[in-house]
Coordinates of C-alpha atoms and ligand atoms in Angstrom, one line a residue:
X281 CA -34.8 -11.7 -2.6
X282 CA -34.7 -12.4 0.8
X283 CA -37.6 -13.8 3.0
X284 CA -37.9 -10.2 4.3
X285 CA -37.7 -8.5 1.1
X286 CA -40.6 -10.6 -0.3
X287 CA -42.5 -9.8 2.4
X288 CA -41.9 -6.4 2.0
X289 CA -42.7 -6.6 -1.8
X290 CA -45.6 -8.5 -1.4
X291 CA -46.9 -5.7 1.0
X292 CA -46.3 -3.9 -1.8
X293 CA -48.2 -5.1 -4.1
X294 CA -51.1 -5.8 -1.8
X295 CA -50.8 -1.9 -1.7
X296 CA -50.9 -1.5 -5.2
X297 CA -54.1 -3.9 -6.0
X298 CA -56.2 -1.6 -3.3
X299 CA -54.4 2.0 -5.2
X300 CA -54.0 1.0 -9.0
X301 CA -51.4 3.3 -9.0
X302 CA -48.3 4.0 -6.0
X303 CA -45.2 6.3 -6.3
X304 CA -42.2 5.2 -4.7
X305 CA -41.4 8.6 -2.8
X306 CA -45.1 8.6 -1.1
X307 CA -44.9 4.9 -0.6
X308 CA -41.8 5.4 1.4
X309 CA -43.5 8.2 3.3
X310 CA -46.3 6.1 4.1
X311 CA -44.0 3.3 5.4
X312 CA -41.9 5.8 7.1
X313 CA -38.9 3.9 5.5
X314 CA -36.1 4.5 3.2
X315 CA -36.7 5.6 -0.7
X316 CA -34.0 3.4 -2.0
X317 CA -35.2 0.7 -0.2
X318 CA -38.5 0.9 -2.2
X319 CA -36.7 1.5 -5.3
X320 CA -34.8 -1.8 -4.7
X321 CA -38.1 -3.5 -4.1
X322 CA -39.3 -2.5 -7.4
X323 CA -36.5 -3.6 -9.2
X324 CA -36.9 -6.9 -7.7
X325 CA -40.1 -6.9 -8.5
X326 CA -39.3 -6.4 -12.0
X327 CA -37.5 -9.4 -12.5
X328 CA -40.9 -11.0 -12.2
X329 CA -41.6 -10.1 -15.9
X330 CA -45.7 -8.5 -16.5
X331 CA -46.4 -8.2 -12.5
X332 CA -46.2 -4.6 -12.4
X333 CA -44.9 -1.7 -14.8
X334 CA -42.9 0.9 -13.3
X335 CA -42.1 3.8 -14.9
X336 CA -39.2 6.3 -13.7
X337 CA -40.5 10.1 -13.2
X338 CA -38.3 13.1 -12.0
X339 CA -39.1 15.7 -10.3
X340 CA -37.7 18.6 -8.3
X341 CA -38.7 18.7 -4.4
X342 CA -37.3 21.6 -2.0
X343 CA -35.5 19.8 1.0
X344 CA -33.9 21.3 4.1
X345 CA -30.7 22.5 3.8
X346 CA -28.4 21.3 7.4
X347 CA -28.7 24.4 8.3
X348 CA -32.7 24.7 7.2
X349 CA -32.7 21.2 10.1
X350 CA -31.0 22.7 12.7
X351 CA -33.1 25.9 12.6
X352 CA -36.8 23.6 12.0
X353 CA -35.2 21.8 15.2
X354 CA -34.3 24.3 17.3
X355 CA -35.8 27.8 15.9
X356 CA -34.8 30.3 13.8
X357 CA -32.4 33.0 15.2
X358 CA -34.2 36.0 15.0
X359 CA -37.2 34.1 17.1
X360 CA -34.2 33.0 19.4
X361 CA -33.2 36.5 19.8
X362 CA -36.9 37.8 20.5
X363 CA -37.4 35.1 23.7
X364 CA -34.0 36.0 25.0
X365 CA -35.7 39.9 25.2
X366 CA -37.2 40.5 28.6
X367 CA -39.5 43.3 29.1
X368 CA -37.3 45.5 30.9
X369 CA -34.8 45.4 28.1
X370 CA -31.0 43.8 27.8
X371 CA -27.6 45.4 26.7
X372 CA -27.0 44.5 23.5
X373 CA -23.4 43.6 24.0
X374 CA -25.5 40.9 26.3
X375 CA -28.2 40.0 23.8
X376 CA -25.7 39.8 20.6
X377 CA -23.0 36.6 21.4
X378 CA -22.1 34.9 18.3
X379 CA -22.4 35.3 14.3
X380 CA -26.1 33.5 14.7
X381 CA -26.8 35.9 17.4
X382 CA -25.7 38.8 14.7
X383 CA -28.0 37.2 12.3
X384 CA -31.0 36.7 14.7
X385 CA -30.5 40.6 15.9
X386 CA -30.2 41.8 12.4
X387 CA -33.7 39.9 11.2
X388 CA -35.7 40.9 14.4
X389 CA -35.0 44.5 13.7
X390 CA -35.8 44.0 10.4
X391 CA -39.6 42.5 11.5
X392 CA -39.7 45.4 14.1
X393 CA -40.1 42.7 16.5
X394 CA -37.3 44.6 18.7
X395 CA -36.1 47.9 19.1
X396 CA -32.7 49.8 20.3
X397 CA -32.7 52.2 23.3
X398 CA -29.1 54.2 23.1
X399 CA -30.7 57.2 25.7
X400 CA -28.6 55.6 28.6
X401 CA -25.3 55.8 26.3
X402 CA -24.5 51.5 25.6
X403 CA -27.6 50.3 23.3
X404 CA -30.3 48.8 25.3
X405 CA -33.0 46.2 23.3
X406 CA -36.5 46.1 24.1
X407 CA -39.2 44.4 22.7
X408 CA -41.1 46.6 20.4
X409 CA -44.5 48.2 21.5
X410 CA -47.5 45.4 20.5
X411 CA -45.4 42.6 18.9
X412 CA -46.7 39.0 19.5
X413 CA -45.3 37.5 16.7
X414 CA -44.6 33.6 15.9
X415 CA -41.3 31.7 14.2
X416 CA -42.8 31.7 11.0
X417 CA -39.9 30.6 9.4
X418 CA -39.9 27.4 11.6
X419 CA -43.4 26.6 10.7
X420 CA -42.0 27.1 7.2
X421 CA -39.0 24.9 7.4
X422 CA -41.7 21.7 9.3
X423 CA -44.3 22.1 6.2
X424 CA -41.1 21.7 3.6
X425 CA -39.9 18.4 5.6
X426 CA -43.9 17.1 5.4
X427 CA -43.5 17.8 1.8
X428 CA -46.6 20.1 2.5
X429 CA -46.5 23.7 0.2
X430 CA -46.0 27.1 1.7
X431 CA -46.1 30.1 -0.7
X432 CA -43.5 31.4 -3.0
X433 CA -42.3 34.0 -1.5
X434 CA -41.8 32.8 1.9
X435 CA -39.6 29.8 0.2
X436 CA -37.8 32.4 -1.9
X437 CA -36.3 34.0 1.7
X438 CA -35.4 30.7 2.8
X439 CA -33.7 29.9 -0.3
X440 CA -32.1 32.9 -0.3
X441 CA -31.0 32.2 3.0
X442 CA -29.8 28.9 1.6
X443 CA -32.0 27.1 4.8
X444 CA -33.8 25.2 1.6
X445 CA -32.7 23.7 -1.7
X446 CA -34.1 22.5 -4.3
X447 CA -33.1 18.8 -5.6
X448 CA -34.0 16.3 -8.4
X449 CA -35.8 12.9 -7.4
X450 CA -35.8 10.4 -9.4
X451 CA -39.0 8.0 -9.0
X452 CA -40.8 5.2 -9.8
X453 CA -44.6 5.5 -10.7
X454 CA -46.0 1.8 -10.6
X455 CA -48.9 -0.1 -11.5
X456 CA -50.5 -3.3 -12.4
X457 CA -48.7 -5.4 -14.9
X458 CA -50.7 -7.9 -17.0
X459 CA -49.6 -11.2 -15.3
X460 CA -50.2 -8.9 -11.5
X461 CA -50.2 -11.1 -8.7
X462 CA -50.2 -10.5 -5.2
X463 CA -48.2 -13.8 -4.7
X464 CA -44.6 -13.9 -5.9
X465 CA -42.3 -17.0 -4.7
X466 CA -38.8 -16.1 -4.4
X467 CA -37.0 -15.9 -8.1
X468 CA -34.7 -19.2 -8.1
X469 CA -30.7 -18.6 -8.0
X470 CA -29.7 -21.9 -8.6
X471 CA -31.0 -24.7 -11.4
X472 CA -31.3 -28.4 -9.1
X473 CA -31.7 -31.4 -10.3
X474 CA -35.0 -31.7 -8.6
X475 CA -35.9 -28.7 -11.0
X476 CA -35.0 -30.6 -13.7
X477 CA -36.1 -34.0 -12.7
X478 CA -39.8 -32.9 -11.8
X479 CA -40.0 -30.4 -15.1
X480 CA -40.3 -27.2 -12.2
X481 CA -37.4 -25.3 -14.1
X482 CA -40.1 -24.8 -17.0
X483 CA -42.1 -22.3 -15.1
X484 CA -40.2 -21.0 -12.2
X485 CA -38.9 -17.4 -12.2
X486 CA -34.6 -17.2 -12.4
X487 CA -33.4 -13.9 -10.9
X488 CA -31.5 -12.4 -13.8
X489 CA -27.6 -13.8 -14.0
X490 CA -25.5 -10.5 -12.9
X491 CA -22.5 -10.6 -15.5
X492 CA -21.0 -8.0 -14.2
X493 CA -21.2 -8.8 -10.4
X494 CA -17.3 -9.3 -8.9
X495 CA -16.0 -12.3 -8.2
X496 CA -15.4 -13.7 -4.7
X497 CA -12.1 -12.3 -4.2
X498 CA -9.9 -15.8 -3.9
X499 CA -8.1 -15.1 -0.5
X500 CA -4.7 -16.3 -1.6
X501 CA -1.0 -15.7 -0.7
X502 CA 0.7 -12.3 -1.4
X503 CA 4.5 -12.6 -1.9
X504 CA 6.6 -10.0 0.2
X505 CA 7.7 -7.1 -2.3
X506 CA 11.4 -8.0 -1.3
X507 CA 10.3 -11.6 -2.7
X508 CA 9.1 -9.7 -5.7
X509 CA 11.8 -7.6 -6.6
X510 CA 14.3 -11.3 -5.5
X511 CA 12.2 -12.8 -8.3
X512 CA 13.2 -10.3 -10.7
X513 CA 16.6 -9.8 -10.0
X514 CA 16.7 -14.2 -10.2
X515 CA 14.9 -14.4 -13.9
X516 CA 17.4 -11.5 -15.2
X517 CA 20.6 -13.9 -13.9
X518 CA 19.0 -17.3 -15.5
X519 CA 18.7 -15.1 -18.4
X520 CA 22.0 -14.5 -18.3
X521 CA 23.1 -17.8 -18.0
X522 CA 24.1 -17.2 -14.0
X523 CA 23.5 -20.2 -12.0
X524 CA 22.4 -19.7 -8.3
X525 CA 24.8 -20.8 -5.5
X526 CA 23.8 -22.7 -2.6
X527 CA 23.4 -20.0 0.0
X528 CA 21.3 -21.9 2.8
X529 CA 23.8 -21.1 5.7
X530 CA 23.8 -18.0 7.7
X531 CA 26.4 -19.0 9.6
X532 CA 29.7 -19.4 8.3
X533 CA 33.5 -19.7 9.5
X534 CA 36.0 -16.6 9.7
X535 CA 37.8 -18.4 7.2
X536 CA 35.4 -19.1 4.1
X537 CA 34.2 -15.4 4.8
X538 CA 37.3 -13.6 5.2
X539 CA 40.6 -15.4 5.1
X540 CA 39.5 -17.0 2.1
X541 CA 39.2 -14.0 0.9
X542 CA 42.5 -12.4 1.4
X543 CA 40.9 -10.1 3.8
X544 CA 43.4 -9.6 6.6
X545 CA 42.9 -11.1 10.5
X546 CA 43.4 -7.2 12.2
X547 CA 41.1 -6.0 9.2
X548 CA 38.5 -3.6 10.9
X549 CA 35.8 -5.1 9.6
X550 CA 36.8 -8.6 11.4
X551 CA 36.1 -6.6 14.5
X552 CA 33.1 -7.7 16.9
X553 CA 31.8 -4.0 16.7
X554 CA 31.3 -4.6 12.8
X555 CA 30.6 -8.5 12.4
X556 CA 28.4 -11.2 14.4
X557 CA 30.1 -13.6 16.1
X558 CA 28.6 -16.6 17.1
X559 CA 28.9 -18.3 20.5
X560 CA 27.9 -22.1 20.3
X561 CA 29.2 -23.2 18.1
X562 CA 31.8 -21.1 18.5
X563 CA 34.3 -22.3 16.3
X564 CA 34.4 -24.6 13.2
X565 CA 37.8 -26.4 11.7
X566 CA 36.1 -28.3 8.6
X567 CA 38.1 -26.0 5.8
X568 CA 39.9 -28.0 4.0
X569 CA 43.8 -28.4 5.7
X570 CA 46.0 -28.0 2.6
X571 CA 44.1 -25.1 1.6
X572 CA 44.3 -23.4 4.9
X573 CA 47.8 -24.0 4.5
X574 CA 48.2 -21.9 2.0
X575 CA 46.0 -19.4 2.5
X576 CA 48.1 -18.9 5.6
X577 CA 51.0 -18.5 3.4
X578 CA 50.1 -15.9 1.4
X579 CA 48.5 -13.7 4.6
X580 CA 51.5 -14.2 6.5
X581 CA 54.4 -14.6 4.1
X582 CA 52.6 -13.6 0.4
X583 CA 53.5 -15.5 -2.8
X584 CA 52.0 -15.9 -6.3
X585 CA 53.9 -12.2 -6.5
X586 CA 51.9 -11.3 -3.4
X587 CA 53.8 -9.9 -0.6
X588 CA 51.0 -10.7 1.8
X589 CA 50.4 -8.8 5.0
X590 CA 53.7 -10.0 6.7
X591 CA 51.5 -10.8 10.0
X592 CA 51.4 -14.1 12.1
X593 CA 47.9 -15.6 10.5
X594 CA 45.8 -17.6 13.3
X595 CA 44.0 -20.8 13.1
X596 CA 42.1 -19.6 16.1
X597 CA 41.0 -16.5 14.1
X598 CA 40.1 -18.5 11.0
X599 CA 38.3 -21.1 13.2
X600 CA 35.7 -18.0 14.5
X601 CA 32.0 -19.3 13.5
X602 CA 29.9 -16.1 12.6
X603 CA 26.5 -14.4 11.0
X604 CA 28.3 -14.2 7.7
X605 CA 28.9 -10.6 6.5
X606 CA 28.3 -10.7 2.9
X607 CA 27.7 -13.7 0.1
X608 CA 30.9 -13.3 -1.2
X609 CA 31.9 -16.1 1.4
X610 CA 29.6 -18.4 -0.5
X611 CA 31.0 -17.2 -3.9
X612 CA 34.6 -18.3 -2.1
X613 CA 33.5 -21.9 -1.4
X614 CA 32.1 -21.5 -5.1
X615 CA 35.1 -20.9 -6.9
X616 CA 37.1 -23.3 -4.7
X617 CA 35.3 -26.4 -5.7
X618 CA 35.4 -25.5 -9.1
X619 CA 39.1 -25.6 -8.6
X620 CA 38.5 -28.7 -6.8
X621 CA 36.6 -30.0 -10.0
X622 CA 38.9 -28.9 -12.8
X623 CA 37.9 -25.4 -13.9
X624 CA 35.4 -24.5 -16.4
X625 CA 34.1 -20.7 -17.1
X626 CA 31.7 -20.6 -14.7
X627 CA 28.8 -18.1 -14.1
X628 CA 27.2 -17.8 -10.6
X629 CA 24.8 -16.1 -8.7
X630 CA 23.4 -15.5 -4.9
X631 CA 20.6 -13.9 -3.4
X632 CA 20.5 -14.3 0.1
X633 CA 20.5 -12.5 3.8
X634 CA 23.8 -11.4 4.9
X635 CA 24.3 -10.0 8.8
X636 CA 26.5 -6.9 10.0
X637 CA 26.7 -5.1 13.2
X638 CA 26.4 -1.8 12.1
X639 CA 24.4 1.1 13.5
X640 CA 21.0 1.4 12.3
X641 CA 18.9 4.2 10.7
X642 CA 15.9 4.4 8.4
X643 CA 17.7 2.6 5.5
X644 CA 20.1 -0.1 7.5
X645 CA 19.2 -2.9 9.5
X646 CA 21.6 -5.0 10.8
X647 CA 20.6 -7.1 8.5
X648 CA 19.8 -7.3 4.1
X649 CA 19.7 -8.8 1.3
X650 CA 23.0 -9.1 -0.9
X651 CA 22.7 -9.9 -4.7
X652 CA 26.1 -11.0 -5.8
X653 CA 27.0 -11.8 -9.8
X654 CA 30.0 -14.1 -10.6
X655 CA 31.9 -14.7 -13.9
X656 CA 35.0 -16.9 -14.1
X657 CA 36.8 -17.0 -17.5
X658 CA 40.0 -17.2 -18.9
X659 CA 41.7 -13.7 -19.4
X660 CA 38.2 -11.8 -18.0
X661 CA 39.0 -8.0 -17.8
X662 CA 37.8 -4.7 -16.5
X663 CA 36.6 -4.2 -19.4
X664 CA 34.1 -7.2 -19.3
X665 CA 33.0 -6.6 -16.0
X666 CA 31.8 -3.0 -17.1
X667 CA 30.3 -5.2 -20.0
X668 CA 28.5 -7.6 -17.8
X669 CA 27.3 -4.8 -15.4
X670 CA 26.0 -3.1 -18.3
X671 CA 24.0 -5.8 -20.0
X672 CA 22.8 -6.9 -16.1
X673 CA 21.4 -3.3 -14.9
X674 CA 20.1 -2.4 -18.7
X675 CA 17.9 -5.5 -17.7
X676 CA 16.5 -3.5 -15.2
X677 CA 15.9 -0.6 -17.1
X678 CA 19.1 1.4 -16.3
X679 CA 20.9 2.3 -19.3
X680 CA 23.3 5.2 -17.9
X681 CA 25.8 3.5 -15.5
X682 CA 28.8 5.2 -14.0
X683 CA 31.7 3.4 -12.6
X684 CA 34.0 4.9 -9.9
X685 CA 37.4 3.7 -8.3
X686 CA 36.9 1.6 -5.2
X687 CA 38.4 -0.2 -2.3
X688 CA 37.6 -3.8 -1.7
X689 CA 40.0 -6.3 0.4
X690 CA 39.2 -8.9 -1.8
X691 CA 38.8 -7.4 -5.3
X692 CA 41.2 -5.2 -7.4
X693 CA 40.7 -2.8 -8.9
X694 CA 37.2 -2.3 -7.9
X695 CA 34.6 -0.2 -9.1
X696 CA 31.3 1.5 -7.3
X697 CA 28.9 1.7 -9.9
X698 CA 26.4 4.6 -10.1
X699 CA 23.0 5.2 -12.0
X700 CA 21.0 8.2 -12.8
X701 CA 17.7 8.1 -11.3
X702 CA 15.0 10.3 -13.3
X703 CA 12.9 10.1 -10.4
X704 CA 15.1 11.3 -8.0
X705 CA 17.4 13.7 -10.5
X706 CA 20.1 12.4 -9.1
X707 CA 23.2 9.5 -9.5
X708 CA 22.4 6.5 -7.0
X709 CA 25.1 4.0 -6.0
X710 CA 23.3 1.1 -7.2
X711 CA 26.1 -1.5 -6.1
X712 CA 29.9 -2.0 -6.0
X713 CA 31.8 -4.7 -8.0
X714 CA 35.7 -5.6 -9.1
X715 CA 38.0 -8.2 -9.9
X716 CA 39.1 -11.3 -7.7
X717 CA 42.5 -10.7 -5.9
X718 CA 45.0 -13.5 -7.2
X719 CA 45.6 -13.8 -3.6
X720 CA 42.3 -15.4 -3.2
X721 CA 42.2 -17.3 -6.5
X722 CA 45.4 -18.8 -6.3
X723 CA 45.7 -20.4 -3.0
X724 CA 42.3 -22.1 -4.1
X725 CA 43.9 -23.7 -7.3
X726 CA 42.7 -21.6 -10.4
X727 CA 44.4 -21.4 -13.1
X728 CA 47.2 -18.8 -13.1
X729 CA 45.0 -17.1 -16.5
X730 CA 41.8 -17.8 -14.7
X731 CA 40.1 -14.0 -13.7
X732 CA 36.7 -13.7 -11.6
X733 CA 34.9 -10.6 -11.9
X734 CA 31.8 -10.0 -9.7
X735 CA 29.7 -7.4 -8.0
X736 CA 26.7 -7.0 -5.6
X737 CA 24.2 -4.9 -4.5
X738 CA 21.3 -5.1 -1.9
X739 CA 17.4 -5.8 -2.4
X740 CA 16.3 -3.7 0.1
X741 CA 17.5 -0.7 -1.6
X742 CA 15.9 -0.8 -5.1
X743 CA 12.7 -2.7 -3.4
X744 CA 12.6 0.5 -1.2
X745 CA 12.9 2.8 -4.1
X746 CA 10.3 0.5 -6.3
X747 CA 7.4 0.8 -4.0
X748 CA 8.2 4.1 -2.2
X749 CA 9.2 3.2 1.1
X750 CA 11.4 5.8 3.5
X751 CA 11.9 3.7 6.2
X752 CA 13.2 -0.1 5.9
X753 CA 11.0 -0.7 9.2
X754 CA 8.1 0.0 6.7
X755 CA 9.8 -2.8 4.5
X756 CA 10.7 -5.6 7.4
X757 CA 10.4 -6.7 11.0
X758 CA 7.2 -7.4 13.3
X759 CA 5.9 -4.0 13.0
X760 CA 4.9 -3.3 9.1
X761 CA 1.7 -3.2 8.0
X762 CA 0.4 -6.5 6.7
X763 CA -1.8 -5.1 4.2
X764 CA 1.5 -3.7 2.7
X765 CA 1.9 -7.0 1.5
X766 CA -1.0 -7.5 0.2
X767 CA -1.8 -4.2 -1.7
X768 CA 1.6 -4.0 -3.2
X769 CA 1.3 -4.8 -6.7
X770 CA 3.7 -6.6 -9.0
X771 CA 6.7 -6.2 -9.7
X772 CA 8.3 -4.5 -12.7
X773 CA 11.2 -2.9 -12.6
X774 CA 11.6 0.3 -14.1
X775 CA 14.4 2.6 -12.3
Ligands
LIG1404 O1 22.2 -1.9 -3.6 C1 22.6 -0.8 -3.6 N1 22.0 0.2 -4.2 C2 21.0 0.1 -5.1 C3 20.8 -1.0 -5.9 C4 19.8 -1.1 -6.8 C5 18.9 0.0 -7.0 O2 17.9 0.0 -7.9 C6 17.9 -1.1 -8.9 C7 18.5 -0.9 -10.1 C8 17.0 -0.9 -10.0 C9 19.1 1.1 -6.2 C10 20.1 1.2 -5.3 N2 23.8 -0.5 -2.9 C11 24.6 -1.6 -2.3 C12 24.4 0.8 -2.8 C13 23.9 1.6 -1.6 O3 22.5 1.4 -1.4 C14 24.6 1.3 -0.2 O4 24.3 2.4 0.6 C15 24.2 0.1 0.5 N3 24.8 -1.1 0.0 C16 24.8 -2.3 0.9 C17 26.0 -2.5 1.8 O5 25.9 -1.6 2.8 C18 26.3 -2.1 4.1 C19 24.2 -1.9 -1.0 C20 24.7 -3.2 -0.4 C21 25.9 -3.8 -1.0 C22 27.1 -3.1 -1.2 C23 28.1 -3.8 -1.8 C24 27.9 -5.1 -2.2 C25 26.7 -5.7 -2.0 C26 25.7 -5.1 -1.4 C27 29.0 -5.8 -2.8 C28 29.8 -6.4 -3.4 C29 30.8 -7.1 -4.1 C30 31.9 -6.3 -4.6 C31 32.8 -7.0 -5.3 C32 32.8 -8.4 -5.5 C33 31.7 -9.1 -5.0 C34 30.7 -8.4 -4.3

């Protein structure tokens, strides 16, 4: 207890040694303060074991209704109506205003404390001939608030007119216990090492431990539900054997994250209206020579039963530093030190921000995540990439995957894949995926019977479906809730 509350309770007590006996509703009354305050007294009080005995009572008390207070504060609307009478009479289109007007009107006729007038056509009220009468129902409604009786039937009307009700109070009647004292000190919460060096802990009180009381909630970090779901999709690739790629660098050359790629210099999505480019530093030139070399080739002129795209190929294009536009760029520089290395199947995987200048809506940023899955084997197929996206997806609980014919510059063929969501009852792209041109393997020095199959997909998207968010600005930037983060809880994905 605090100092305050053992004042209080010994005030209490002091109370109870001059009564023998208190009930905490009168108590209360008599302290003009609240009943659960006292209740809380005596259960503190309780902890003292033999200084008093309470023992809880119920009982049923009539209390005013809000309606039964407004009317004991203000007076009841038939009295209302009487004062607003003046001897020479009102219309009663004047008198009668509002539904408690109507009310007030209809009781005062009914006490014949007024009467109608309809000789002059529109009904005139007049007070009726030797009426003096008082709001007896306001006296009513003050005696029920002092907890003072008034007889039956006048409390039946004001039941029935729902301006009283009737609840159950629970109480505590209290008296002296055997060990009563007038003096409690404040029950210990700790055991010190003064208490146990001076022998004190032998007779001082111990409030009671609460099991049950929480915790102090531990105010700790809250990981980002795109970090949540970037978690998951990470533990299902080391499952799989996928090893992650070093993805730490936003900005990348034209080259690693197109040419590379076989993905033609006039190619739209080169264009500044689609891509970031970057102005200082605005170009980089540290791709390897003999590879650019080729890779010019087999734009320009084809090769390795390429035709190419029979265009002049540009260092200056290739040299263009940018935001890069998807991970892929990273799975390029991937595959083409594992040339570098001497090839062995390989198994990689990225997770990482990726930057296009696109318009944006409630679902597109210029900005997301891209998940990207990479197998390089000997002799890999369509077949096994269907396989692969299978075993990845079933991971997160999708078991009914669609694939449809797509267009990648990089991969052929290439395959949008689709899942039904029971949620949503309906199919949701859930990524896109395909095989490795040889037009981007073979400059790089892969084996001629080496294939690479890989696919992506964003974060945002199934982080967005996971915790029901509609707009990404809900998701990201400086303008989402905080507490989002924190309330969100973990992660387990079930599609
Ligand atoms: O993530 C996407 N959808 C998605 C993914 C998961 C999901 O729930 C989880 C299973 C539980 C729900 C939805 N999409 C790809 C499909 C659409 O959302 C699409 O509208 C948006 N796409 C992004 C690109 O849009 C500018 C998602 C992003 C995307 C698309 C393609 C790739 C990566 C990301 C790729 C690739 C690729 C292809 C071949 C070889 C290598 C990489």
């Amino acid at each position: 207890m605090t100092e305050k509350e053992v004042d209080m309770a010994t005030e209490l007590l002091q109370f109870l040694e001059l009564n023998e006996r208190v009930n905490s509703i009168s108590y209360a009354k008599t302290k003009n303060l609240e009943h659960q305050k006292i209740v809380g007294l005596i259960k503190s009080l309780q902890v003292h074991e033999g200084v008093i005995d309470a023992s809880q009572k119920t009982d049923k008390n009539w209390v005013l209704s809000t309606e039964g207070k407004k009317l004991e504060s203000s007076g009841s609307y038939e009295f209302n109506i009487f004062k607003r009478v003046p001897a020479d009479g009102i219309a009663q289109s004047e008198l009668v205003k509002d539904k408690n007007d109507k009310i007030g009107f209809s009781k005062a006729m009914s006490n014949r404390w007024i009467k109608v007038d309809k000789s002059g056509g529109a009904p005139k009220i007049f007070v009726a001939d030797g009426v003096n009468p008082t709001d007896i129902v306001r006296d009513n409604l003050s005696r029920i608030k002092q907890g003072s009786p008034i007889p039956d039937k006048d409390r039946a009307e004001l039941k029935k007119r729902k301006l009283v009700e009737e609840v159950t109070i629970k109480s505590f009647d209290v008296t002296k216990g055997e060990k009563f004292t007038t003096k409690i000190e404040k029950a210990a919460t700790d055991l010190t090492a003064q208490m146990i060096q001076d022998g004190s802990w032998k007779t001082t009180t111990f409030k009671d431990y609460n099991y049950s009381a929480m915790g102090i909630k531990p105010s700790a970090g809250h990981l980002h539900p795109l970090l949540k779901v970037r978690s998951v999709y990470r533990q299902i690739f080391l499952e799989m054997g996928f090893t992650e790629m070093p993805t730490n660098n936003y900005v990348e050359s034209s080259f690693w994250n197109f040419d590379a790629l076989f993905q033609p210099q006039q190619h739209p999505a080169r264009d500044a209206h689609d891509t970031f480019f970057i102005s200082d530093p605005a170009e980089c030139d540290t791709f390897p020579a003999d590879y650019a070399e080729k890779v010019k080739r087999v734009h320009s002129e084809g090769g390795f039963g390429s035709q190419g795209y029979c265009y002049d190929w540009k260092y200056s294009e290739a040299k263009k530093n940018l935001l890069r536009t998807h991970t892929t760029a990273v799975s390029a520089r991937m595959l083409y030190k594992l040339a570098k290395e001497g090839f062995k199947p390989s198994k990689y995987f990225s997770i990482d921000r990726v930057f296009r200048n696109e318009s944006l809506d409630a679902t597109h940023l210029a900005e997301f995540h891209q998940v990207e899955g990479v197998v390089a084997d000997y002799s890999v197929t369509l077949g096994d990439l269907m396989g692969v996206l299978q075993a990845f997806f079933h991971k997160l609980g999708i078991t009914k995957l669609r694939f449809k014919p797509a267009y990648n510059p990089y991969t052929e063929p290439s395959m949008e894949i689709f899942s039904y969501h029971e949620g949503l009852k309906k199919w949701v792209e859930v990524g896109n995926s395909g095989i490795f041109r040889p037009e981007m393997l073979l400059p790089m020095g892969l084996p001629e019977d080496v294939n690479v199959i890989a696919w992506g997909l964003s974060l945002e998207r199934p982080t967005m479906i996971k915790y029901g968010i509609d707009n990404i600005r809900d998701l990201v930037g400086h303008k989402i809730n905080l507490q989002m983060v924190q309330d969100n809880p973990v992660c387990r994905m079930d599609f």
